Amino acid sequence: MASASGSGRVQEATGVNGQSSSVADGAAASQINEATTSESTGAAASTPAVNGEVPPKKMTKAEKKILYGMSSPEEVAYKALTEEIMKSEVDWTAKSEMVQDIVYNICDETDGDETANPFSKLLRLFRCTADCKLMKEGTNTVAGLVLQHFGEWLKKHGEEEMRKKYLSEVVKRDAIEKGLHTGGIKFVAKVFFTTLYSVWEIVEEKKKIGQYSMALKIIDAFQFDEDENYDSAVFDILLFYYYRQKLDDALRNFIRNKPNLLRKFINYLDEFSGCATDKKRYEMLMKEMEKYGVSDTSKHTFGSSRAIETNIEKNLKELGDNFLRDEQQFMDLAPHYYRTMRGKRLRFFANTRLEQNENNTDAPSSDLTYFQNVTELLQGDLKAVARFVKDLWKENANPLYRDDAIRWCLYYDLDQQNPYCLAPTMLSYLAENPRSIQEIRFQLEKTLQQIRTQTTERIDELKEGIKIIMITNEAGFHEFLEEFETCEFAAMDSEFSQDIGFSSVCLMQIYINSKVFLLDFKSKALTNQPMKNWEKFIDIFFYGPSLVIGYDILNDINQLFRGTLSDMKADLSKSNNVVCLKRMAENLHLMDSSIIPIDSKNGNYKLSDLSEGLLKKPMPKGEQIGCWGVRPLRVDQIRYAANDAYVVAELYITFMQLVNKYQYDWDGVLMHSSMNFQKEKQKNKKEKISDSVWKDLIKRLVKEIGKDTLKEFTIDPKSVKIMADVMHHGLGKYLRRFGFDVAMAKDKIWTRKYLQKNTDRVVITTGKGLDEWGRICRVIDVPNSPTITSLQQLAFVFKSTKAMIRHGQPFYRCMECNSDEILRIPSPIVHALYAYDAHLTSKMWREPKPELEIYPFDPDEWFNKLININPFDYDNVQCEVARYGGGHFQPDWIAVRVPLKEPYTGCIVNITKNVIVAESRAMPIITGINKIPENVASRPGIFFYSCAYCGRFYYDGKILDSQPHSSKSEQNNSQVEPEHVEQAEQNEQQGKSK
Ligand SMILES: [Zn+2]
């Protein structure tokens, strides 16, 4: 590896104006490469360029200059001309006329000159136009005008003939290349080409040399949807990315809109489902990998055959779940997968039943759920029944499996209808044991009778005073909405079906005012009611005045928006009434582990543990893996479902009582447990300072403390050691920004231990904490009434510590980890990181990100953007850009060095590895890019600040911890952020050794 990534591979390091700049010395660069190879997501990332196919020929600098450079006097003139038009302050129509003049002049010159070609001349003009990279649908550009007027010129001069005469193979290729290297491929395609005939060859060539993203761009630009080659070409590209584990959101969205392609892909993957045990399928898969250029070494990155199988099955499930959503269609497209999964599922049910029997669990209806689940899965498919029976019979030494096998055999009449499908040992057992067969038949009848009884019985009350109301139609729904709209709080839960292709909500239980409403999502009369009723439901659910509480409620919400409500949306960040009880339990545990007196693994409570521990009500388990898709539901199921919502309501009230008993702030707890907790924080007046720009903040703070008072403060905040009590974590983070050395308190036991070892820390706290910590070390009693602002609290700490306000840097320490080494990075670099990260590491098959283009990251484009960073816009910071590798099997990678500029250390940002190495540190760190929303990352002309230890990004004006752009980070929000106080200790030690 080392030899492959040495400085010898530096391919291009050209600065602005062709000026050569020796970039990041090879050693440091290769260090980044090596240190992070293990984390690279792409299989191709560690692949040496071997494996038969010839990598594309790399162009020399001179060749590149000819192709993309601005060398001839003619081109320099073009550039100046178009730039002038761009800058001139006339309106767009006038600009358009000016462009027309130029275009017509240039093209008309060819009259009489046989060697001049209007197409190639025009292309050169187009390429020299300063804004040709900014072309986009719906934006005005001079480059766009150039093409538009050329189109008109062509029409006037006989399009057909002109094309025939001048649009040679060479010119065509030139047009496509120039289109690809600007933002204008779509526009070039429109004006230059009428037939697509020869373009396919170019697509094929691009594919052959591994430039799949280019190929995809061309295909998209020409909108080949109707073309017969379309599907297979795109499919190839799809697989190319699939086998590199780089099937990103963009590409997924691409398939989402192409149902044929989607079906083909599902069908294709199905061929390899079960490949771990099927040698033939496995070999087939390996051949396919080879075909798409996955080398032998890279194959290993896919893991064992078992891991590959799991992965393929996961992808199939995700495809079905997110895009297809039709069980029957899924069954047809992925029959093999379906069969395998059905077998696994059946087996799972059989084993669970056995476990329940062995553990003697109190599970009165587990046998009924088992019966329903199995019949629902088998759907009377006798072949599947036979396989299942055979599978059970294999373990006939265990009487439970043996009797079960016989039961299914009897239920489906297999012994009569098709005895040859049964194992011979089973047949002889059946013949030899008529009495036990009789007994099994009797039990079977009993089970069937129980199901019949349970489904005809009625249930109106969960227990005395708690009504159960089934909602199956519009009239009932209105009745429910009325209560929902006006209640103080609603506690909810839902039950899903466990279909193989996808899962969907079958029942939603909502407890309101001593009533449990059961919304039956299997009732057509309910689901097909007018959309406006559902809109109203969503409105109350997410934006209504009443609290909606659930346990792990995000899961229920996600399920809700599949199936029936898949056309609807809710913006959780705008909602402020949805509360997650699980999150609340975690927060309470962090605050004070004595509040919930139940054993937990770091605050991870199960709903059943909470119910048993706090309410003294064990939850029945029999229906846990119930069959929620069948109707009518059994009484036991209804009772179980209603109870789930009721328990949530009871726990909610219990939590409230406990929090009040321990004298914590209930509103605060509620806020921290709401699904939009971060947003809520910003709305809160107290936290407003997070929106202010550093300079403003300083001004306000100075005013608050008083200029004269401040003059007496001489202590460097960096030397002030603070411990922020749990309720003051927010304040603690701000103090870090000003340079204070702040450790964050965790639970009481931990904090006490820590303080006993570090008695020089001053605790900022309020109320109970004063007593508690005052015995160990110095405390500052920070005022914490609702009328006190965060700014006043900050001022208070400055006054108490006599620390001076330094204002040269907007961030003196990382607010997350307390590190005092902050790097400063021009925004285009962060934008590049964002683009690459979004392209590469977005989670599998998640919701689409509309802000992303449908193309994968284009290294050429970004390289160009980066070398064009103007130092004048960024405090004269001269960034240097390097690009390594590139080409077929080598990952293209781009790194930028930000030089040292006091007080900021220099660093190297490796865009394509998503790491930063501070010059003072040898270890690369993964950047915090996934915390930055697109609209922030794309801001030009600002600096981002990155922590050299943890990679967290900041920028002045707003702190970047509030708007996660991926659902991954959304989940992380559920907890109070882990604090790296160890880091503080480490820093201390470093400080001492200095
Ligand atoms: Zn940090």
Short mmCIF file of C-alpha atoms in Angstrom, two decimals, residues 28-29 31-33 35-36 39 821-827 829-834 893-899 904-930 932 943-954:
data_model
loop_
_atom_site.label_atom_id
_atom_site.label_comp_id
_atom_site.label_asym_id
_atom_site.label_seq_id
_atom_site.Cartn_x
_atom_site.Cartn_y
_atom_site.Cartn_z
CA ALA A 28 2.04 13.78 5.01
CA ALA A 29 -0.38 13.08 2.24
CA GLN A 31 0.03 9.29 5.81
CA ILE A 32 -3.56 10.41 5.53
CA ASN A 33 -4.10 7.83 2.92
CA ALA A 35 -4.23 5.99 8.25
CA THR A 36 -7.73 5.95 6.91
CA GLU A 39 -12.34 3.34 7.02
CA GLU A 821 -6.85 23.50 19.38
CA ILE A 822 -9.14 24.99 16.78
CA LEU A 823 -8.49 24.96 13.06
CA ARG A 824 -9.81 27.55 10.64
CA ILE A 825 -11.00 26.41 7.25
CA PRO A 826 -12.32 28.40 4.25
CA SER A 827 -15.89 27.45 3.44
CA ILE A 829 -13.35 23.23 1.42
CA VAL A 830 -16.18 22.40 3.79
CA HIS A 831 -18.61 22.50 0.92
CA ALA A 832 -16.48 19.98 -0.95
CA LEU A 833 -16.40 17.76 2.14
CA TYR A 834 -20.14 18.00 2.34
CA TRP A 893 -8.67 11.78 -4.11
CA ILE A 894 -8.32 15.41 -3.33
CA ALA A 895 -6.58 17.08 -0.43
CA VAL A 896 -6.26 20.72 0.53
CA ARG A 897 -3.61 22.22 2.75
CA VAL A 898 -4.61 25.21 4.82
CA PRO A 899 -1.36 26.85 5.90
CA TYR A 904 -4.56 28.96 13.86
CA THR A 905 -2.49 25.87 13.22
CA GLY A 906 -2.21 24.68 9.67
CA CYS A 907 -3.90 21.52 8.58
CA ILE A 908 -4.55 19.22 5.68
CA VAL A 909 -8.12 18.45 4.75
CA ASN A 910 -8.51 15.31 2.75
CA ILE A 911 -11.81 15.76 0.98
CA THR A 912 -12.24 12.24 -0.32
CA LYS A 913 -11.18 10.57 2.91
CA ASN A 914 -13.24 12.93 5.01
CA VAL A 915 -10.40 13.57 7.42
CA ILE A 916 -8.44 16.50 8.76
CA VAL A 917 -4.89 16.34 10.06
CA ALA A 918 -3.75 19.27 12.11
CA GLU A 919 -0.08 20.03 11.55
CA SER A 920 0.50 19.77 15.26
CA ARG A 921 -0.97 16.31 15.41
CA ALA A 922 -0.04 13.17 13.57
CA MET A 923 -3.46 11.55 13.83
CA PRO A 924 -6.06 12.26 11.21
CA ILE A 925 -9.57 12.79 12.53
CA ILE A 926 -12.86 12.15 10.85
CA THR A 927 -14.56 15.47 10.22
CA GLY A 928 -17.91 16.41 11.68
CA ILE A 929 -19.23 17.18 8.22
CA ASN A 930 -22.38 15.12 8.65
CA ILE A 932 -23.65 20.47 8.81
CA PHE A 943 -14.62 30.44 7.72
CA PHE A 944 -15.52 27.25 9.46
CA TYR A 945 -13.76 26.30 12.64
CA SER A 946 -12.95 22.69 13.28
CA CYS A 947 -11.84 21.05 16.46
CA ALA A 948 -8.47 19.38 15.92
CA TYR A 949 -9.41 16.61 18.32
CA CYS A 950 -12.97 15.63 17.62
CA GLY A 951 -13.57 17.13 14.20
CA ARG A 952 -16.67 19.07 15.17
CA PHE A 953 -17.33 22.07 12.93
CA TYR A 954 -18.40 25.52 14.03
#
